[in-house]
């Protein structure tokens, strides 16, 4: 049956691989890519070969107004019958900055906006347009564990604070440093897992929500805002680690994401999928009081 899958972060890295696998494995899928206008147009045209159905909606995920406009356009296209029933949303876009001071037009810290608020706004504005069975997949990260085993000391662990503090710039010590930017990243990924747990509790039956950890995937665009040395290492040196158990190749991570989106990789709602298997996220990530507070805050922060 024809169906629509909406995906952010599809034009590069593991998202690019996942998009191709989704179209190959599910010929009935209409893949709707959410991206900036130029990359979206180009990538949709590139994917729409061999009979695949692909379109795009333009959005800047760093602007809640832009996200709201994109979600409204998707709703309108679904209502007009221009798109087949909505069966999936993939919040794969992510960003890591070299500081914790980068601010969006809405006045929020950029990492938290792109990695948390944008996904939440899409989920909430599309919630009543999903046709069950449907699946929401949010890309998380094992940096949320905050230990050497999971990130080899490359990223500081999360430093949880009240959500209204996390949503603003300067939430962490020495906010102008790369360490603060990485802390903002790991904390935002912990927040994403908290919200997946809330989606599992609050969304109607038949709409599942899962968090996906691709592992450490060198060679993606995640470090595109880093310093030149770090960018060079991520592109040219660290990809060799994909040959070891300490990292995941882009191809493997993208395949696992596609399998999860399509349901080939089975995972109950609210679960955490580590690469290609359901596993437990960090002990810190299971805190219902914190999750409820986060839900209330992001509902307020994303209100029109």
Protein backbone atom coordinates (compact mmCIF):
# COMPACT_ATOMS: atom_id res chain seq x y z
CA UNK A 1 0.00 0.00 0.00
CA UNK A 2 1.26 3.46 -0.88
CA UNK A 3 2.44 5.43 2.13
CA UNK A 4 4.43 8.52 3.03
CA UNK A 5 7.59 8.67 5.14
CA UNK A 6 8.80 12.12 6.20
CA UNK A 7 12.52 12.36 6.87
CA UNK A 8 14.91 15.05 8.08
CA UNK A 9 18.65 14.72 7.74
CA UNK A 10 18.32 12.64 4.57
CA UNK A 11 20.71 14.52 2.31
CA UNK A 12 24.00 13.49 3.97
CA UNK A 13 25.66 10.88 6.17
CA UNK A 14 23.66 7.93 7.44
CA UNK A 15 20.41 9.61 6.39
CA UNK A 16 21.47 9.57 2.76
CA UNK A 17 22.22 5.85 2.95
CA UNK A 18 18.96 5.17 4.82
CA UNK A 19 16.90 7.08 2.25
CA UNK A 20 18.24 4.93 -0.57
CA UNK A 21 17.61 1.72 1.36
CA UNK A 22 14.06 2.77 2.26
CA UNK A 23 13.23 3.34 -1.39
CA UNK A 24 14.83 0.07 -2.49
CA UNK A 25 13.17 -2.01 0.22
CA UNK A 26 9.77 -0.34 0.05
CA UNK A 27 8.79 0.54 -3.54
CA UNK A 28 5.41 1.79 -2.31
CA UNK A 29 7.02 4.46 -0.14
CA UNK A 30 6.72 8.13 -1.00
CA UNK A 31 9.77 9.62 0.68
CA UNK A 32 9.27 13.25 1.63
CA UNK A 33 12.61 14.86 2.41
CA UNK A 34 12.69 17.90 4.70
CA UNK A 35 15.73 20.00 3.82
CA UNK A 36 16.91 23.43 2.84
CA UNK A 37 15.61 24.41 -0.59
CA UNK A 38 18.76 23.84 -2.66
CA UNK A 39 19.85 20.53 -1.12
CA UNK A 40 16.24 19.29 -1.00
CA UNK A 41 15.57 19.94 -4.67
CA UNK A 42 18.84 18.38 -5.74
CA UNK A 43 18.61 15.33 -3.50
CA UNK A 44 14.95 14.61 -4.30
CA UNK A 45 15.74 14.67 -8.01
CA UNK A 46 18.71 12.39 -7.44
CA UNK A 47 16.61 9.85 -5.52
CA UNK A 48 13.61 9.98 -7.84
CA UNK A 49 15.09 7.65 -10.42
CA UNK A 50 14.11 4.12 -11.27
CA UNK A 51 10.46 4.79 -10.53
CA UNK A 52 10.95 5.94 -6.93
CA UNK A 53 8.57 8.58 -5.59
CA UNK A 54 10.37 11.38 -3.79
CA UNK A 55 9.49 14.97 -3.00
CA UNK A 56 10.73 17.58 -0.58
CA UNK A 57 9.56 20.35 1.70
CA UNK A 58 11.88 23.23 2.40
CA UNK A 59 12.75 23.98 6.04
CA UNK A 60 15.48 25.44 8.19
CA UNK A 61 15.44 23.23 11.29
CA UNK A 62 17.08 26.00 13.27
CA UNK A 63 13.93 28.09 12.96
CA UNK A 64 10.73 26.94 14.63
CA UNK A 65 8.69 29.16 12.32
CA UNK A 66 10.25 27.37 9.35
CA UNK A 67 9.56 23.95 10.90
CA UNK A 68 5.98 24.97 11.62
CA UNK A 69 5.52 26.11 8.03
CA UNK A 70 6.96 22.85 6.67
CA UNK A 71 4.73 20.71 8.91
CA UNK A 72 1.69 22.74 7.85
CA UNK A 73 2.56 22.20 4.19
CA UNK A 74 2.83 18.45 4.78
CA UNK A 75 -0.55 18.43 6.56
CA UNK A 76 -2.14 20.32 3.67
CA UNK A 77 -0.68 17.96 1.08
CA UNK A 78 -1.96 14.96 3.04
CA UNK A 79 -5.42 16.53 3.37
CA UNK A 80 -5.61 17.25 -0.37
CA UNK A 81 -4.63 13.69 -1.21
CA UNK A 82 -1.40 14.82 -2.86
CA UNK A 83 0.44 12.45 -0.52
CA UNK A 84 -0.52 8.88 0.41
CA UNK A 85 -1.24 8.10 4.09
CA UNK A 86 1.49 9.10 6.54
CA UNK A 87 3.14 6.05 8.08
CA UNK A 88 6.49 7.35 9.28
CA UNK A 89 8.52 10.27 10.56
CA UNK A 90 12.30 10.06 10.83
CA UNK A 91 13.95 12.80 12.88
CA UNK A 92 17.49 12.10 11.76
CA UNK A 93 18.91 15.61 11.41
CA UNK A 94 21.37 16.53 14.13
CA UNK A 95 23.89 19.24 14.87
CA UNK A 96 26.90 19.72 17.13
CA UNK A 97 28.44 23.15 17.57
CA UNK A 98 31.82 24.31 18.80
CA UNK A 99 30.23 26.29 21.63
CA UNK A 100 27.01 26.57 23.61
CA UNK A 101 26.35 30.14 22.53
CA UNK A 102 24.90 29.71 19.04
CA UNK A 103 21.39 31.16 19.06
CA UNK A 104 18.46 30.63 16.71
CA UNK A 105 16.11 33.36 15.43
CA UNK A 106 13.66 32.18 18.11
CA UNK A 107 16.19 32.98 20.86
CA UNK A 108 16.96 29.34 21.72
CA UNK A 109 20.28 27.50 21.78
CA UNK A 110 20.80 25.95 18.35
CA UNK A 111 21.77 22.40 19.39
CA UNK A 112 18.67 22.03 21.55
CA UNK A 113 16.50 23.55 18.83
CA UNK A 114 17.62 21.25 16.02
CA UNK A 115 18.08 18.05 18.04
CA UNK A 116 15.02 18.38 20.29
CA UNK A 117 12.52 21.16 19.58
CA UNK A 118 12.34 20.73 15.79
CA UNK A 119 11.61 17.00 16.09
CA UNK A 120 9.01 17.60 18.76
CA UNK A 121 7.24 20.23 16.71
CA UNK A 122 7.07 17.91 13.70
CA UNK A 123 5.74 15.04 15.82
CA UNK A 124 3.05 17.16 17.44
CA UNK A 125 1.89 18.91 14.26
CA UNK A 126 1.74 15.66 12.30
CA UNK A 127 0.39 13.53 15.14
CA UNK A 128 -3.24 13.58 14.02
CA UNK A 129 -2.29 12.86 10.40
CA UNK A 130 -0.55 9.54 11.03
CA UNK A 131 -2.33 6.46 9.71
CA UNK A 132 -1.74 3.48 12.00
CA UNK A 133 0.35 1.45 12.03
CA UNK A 134 2.94 4.21 11.96
CA UNK A 135 6.42 4.65 13.37
CA UNK A 136 8.40 7.66 14.60
CA UNK A 137 12.17 7.20 14.74
CA UNK A 138 14.37 9.78 16.46
CA UNK A 139 18.12 9.47 16.01
CA UNK A 140 19.80 9.53 19.41
CA UNK A 141 23.42 8.90 20.39
CA UNK A 142 25.34 6.75 22.82
CA UNK A 143 27.08 9.93 23.99
CA UNK A 144 24.10 10.22 26.35
CA UNK A 145 25.71 7.51 28.52
CA UNK A 146 28.53 9.88 29.34
CA UNK A 147 31.17 7.18 29.93
CA UNK A 148 34.39 6.13 28.24
CA UNK A 149 32.93 2.80 27.13
CA UNK A 150 30.38 4.49 24.89
CA UNK A 151 32.26 7.52 23.54
CA UNK A 152 35.98 6.88 24.24
CA UNK A 153 36.24 10.21 26.01
CA UNK A 154 35.60 12.21 22.84
CA UNK A 155 32.37 13.82 24.06
CA UNK A 156 31.58 14.94 27.62
CA UNK A 157 28.56 13.29 29.18
CA UNK A 158 25.24 15.08 29.53
CA UNK A 159 24.79 17.68 32.24
CA UNK A 160 21.06 17.84 32.87
CA UNK A 161 19.48 21.11 33.92
CA UNK A 162 15.91 22.43 33.93
CA UNK A 163 14.66 22.36 30.33
CA UNK A 164 14.18 26.13 30.20
CA UNK A 165 17.90 26.48 30.97
CA UNK A 166 18.95 23.87 28.40
CA UNK A 167 16.92 25.66 25.75
CA UNK A 168 18.94 28.86 26.15
CA UNK A 169 22.53 29.71 25.31
CA UNK A 170 25.20 29.55 27.99
CA UNK A 171 23.70 26.60 29.87
CA UNK A 172 27.09 24.99 30.55
CA UNK A 173 30.39 26.16 32.07
CA UNK A 174 32.78 27.95 29.70
CA UNK A 175 30.03 28.21 27.08
CA UNK A 176 32.38 29.57 24.41
CA UNK A 177 34.37 26.31 24.28
CA UNK A 178 34.07 23.16 22.18
CA UNK A 179 33.62 21.15 25.38
CA UNK A 180 30.46 23.12 26.16
CA UNK A 181 29.22 22.57 22.61
CA UNK A 182 29.76 18.82 22.92
CA UNK A 183 28.05 18.79 26.31
CA UNK A 184 25.07 20.54 24.72
CA UNK A 185 25.05 17.77 22.12
CA UNK A 186 25.12 14.81 24.53
CA UNK A 187 22.52 16.50 26.74
CA UNK A 188 20.24 17.11 23.77
CA UNK A 189 20.45 13.43 22.85
CA UNK A 190 19.49 12.46 26.39
CA UNK A 191 16.51 14.82 26.06
CA UNK A 192 15.54 13.13 22.78
CA UNK A 193 15.38 9.74 24.54
CA UNK A 194 13.32 11.22 27.36
CA UNK A 195 10.82 12.49 24.80
CA UNK A 196 10.64 9.13 23.02
CA UNK A 197 9.54 7.64 26.34
CA UNK A 198 6.87 10.33 26.61
CA UNK A 199 5.70 9.75 23.04
CA UNK A 200 5.28 6.07 23.85
CA UNK A 201 3.03 7.01 26.77
CA UNK A 202 1.06 9.79 25.11
CA UNK A 203 0.65 9.00 21.41
CA UNK A 204 -2.42 7.06 20.26
CA UNK A 205 -2.19 3.30 19.92
CA UNK A 206 -0.69 2.28 16.61
CA UNK A 207 1.82 5.14 16.51
CA UNK A 208 5.11 3.79 17.82
CA UNK A 209 8.11 5.90 18.78
CA UNK A 210 11.66 4.58 19.09
CA UNK A 211 15.11 6.07 19.63
CA UNK A 212 17.91 4.94 17.32
CA UNK A 213 21.61 4.99 18.22
CA UNK A 214 23.83 4.54 15.17
CA UNK A 215 26.97 4.39 17.31
CA UNK A 216 30.07 6.40 16.50
CA UNK A 217 29.90 7.00 12.73
CA UNK A 218 32.96 8.87 11.44
CA UNK A 219 32.82 10.61 8.11
CA UNK A 220 29.37 12.16 8.45
CA UNK A 221 28.54 15.86 8.37
CA UNK A 222 27.97 16.10 12.13
CA UNK A 223 31.30 17.86 12.71
CA UNK A 224 30.89 20.35 9.87
CA UNK A 225 30.96 23.26 12.35
CA UNK A 226 34.11 21.99 14.09
CA UNK A 227 37.61 23.41 13.69
CA UNK A 228 39.60 22.47 10.53
CA UNK A 229 41.73 19.83 12.31
CA UNK A 230 38.67 18.07 13.76
CA UNK A 231 36.87 18.18 10.41
CA UNK A 232 39.88 16.67 8.67
CA UNK A 233 40.15 13.90 11.27
CA UNK A 234 36.44 13.05 11.00
CA UNK A 235 36.60 12.90 7.20
CA UNK A 236 40.00 11.33 6.54
CA UNK A 237 41.38 9.57 9.62
CA UNK A 238 38.61 8.35 11.91
CA UNK A 239 36.65 6.49 9.16
CA UNK A 240 39.29 3.75 9.47
CA UNK A 241 37.77 3.01 12.89
CA UNK A 242 34.68 1.68 11.11
CA UNK A 243 36.75 -1.43 10.50
CA UNK A 244 36.85 -2.01 14.27
CA UNK A 245 34.11 -2.73 16.85
CA UNK A 246 34.47 0.83 18.15
CA UNK A 247 32.70 2.50 15.23
CA UNK A 248 29.97 1.94 12.66
CA UNK A 249 30.30 2.59 8.95
CA UNK A 250 27.86 4.96 7.27
CA UNK A 251 26.50 2.12 5.17
CA UNK A 252 25.80 -0.12 8.16
CA UNK A 253 24.27 2.70 10.22
CA UNK A 254 22.08 3.78 7.32
CA UNK A 255 20.88 0.23 6.68
CA UNK A 256 19.99 -0.25 10.34
CA UNK A 257 18.05 3.03 10.34
CA UNK A 258 16.12 2.03 7.21
CA UNK A 259 15.29 -1.37 8.70
CA UNK A 260 14.00 0.30 11.85
CA UNK A 261 11.86 2.80 9.93
CA UNK A 262 10.30 0.06 7.79
CA UNK A 263 9.74 -2.31 10.70
CA UNK A 264 12.09 -4.98 9.40
CA UNK A 265 14.00 -4.40 12.61
CA UNK A 266 11.35 -4.99 15.24
CA UNK A 267 11.27 -2.70 18.26
CA UNK A 268 8.42 -1.97 20.68
CA UNK A 269 7.30 1.59 21.20
CA UNK A 270 9.47 3.53 23.64
CA UNK A 271 12.51 1.36 23.01
CA UNK A 272 16.14 2.26 22.41
CA UNK A 273 17.75 0.56 19.43
CA UNK A 274 21.53 0.29 19.54
CA UNK A 275 22.59 -0.17 15.92
CA UNK A 276 20.65 -3.34 15.02
CA UNK A 277 19.22 -4.52 18.35
CA UNK A 278 16.91 -3.32 21.10
CA UNK A 279 18.87 -2.46 24.23
CA UNK A 280 18.61 -0.34 27.37
CA UNK A 281 19.62 3.28 27.23
CA UNK A 282 21.43 4.82 30.21
CA UNK A 283 19.97 4.50 33.70
CA UNK A 284 19.70 8.30 33.75
CA UNK A 285 17.41 8.21 30.72
CA UNK A 286 14.64 6.45 32.68
CA UNK A 287 13.32 9.28 34.83
CA UNK A 288 9.58 9.79 34.47
CA UNK A 289 9.51 12.96 36.57
CA UNK A 290 12.17 14.56 34.40
CA UNK A 291 10.44 13.36 31.25
CA UNK A 292 7.17 14.94 32.33
CA UNK A 293 8.90 18.24 33.08
CA UNK A 294 10.64 18.15 29.71
CA UNK A 295 7.35 17.46 27.93
CA UNK A 296 5.68 20.42 29.60
CA UNK A 297 8.60 22.68 28.72
CA UNK A 298 8.90 21.75 25.05
CA UNK A 299 5.15 22.02 24.62
CA UNK A 300 5.38 25.58 25.90
CA UNK A 301 8.54 26.46 23.96
CA UNK A 302 7.14 25.25 20.63
CA UNK A 303 3.68 26.78 21.02
CA UNK A 304 2.83 29.16 18.19
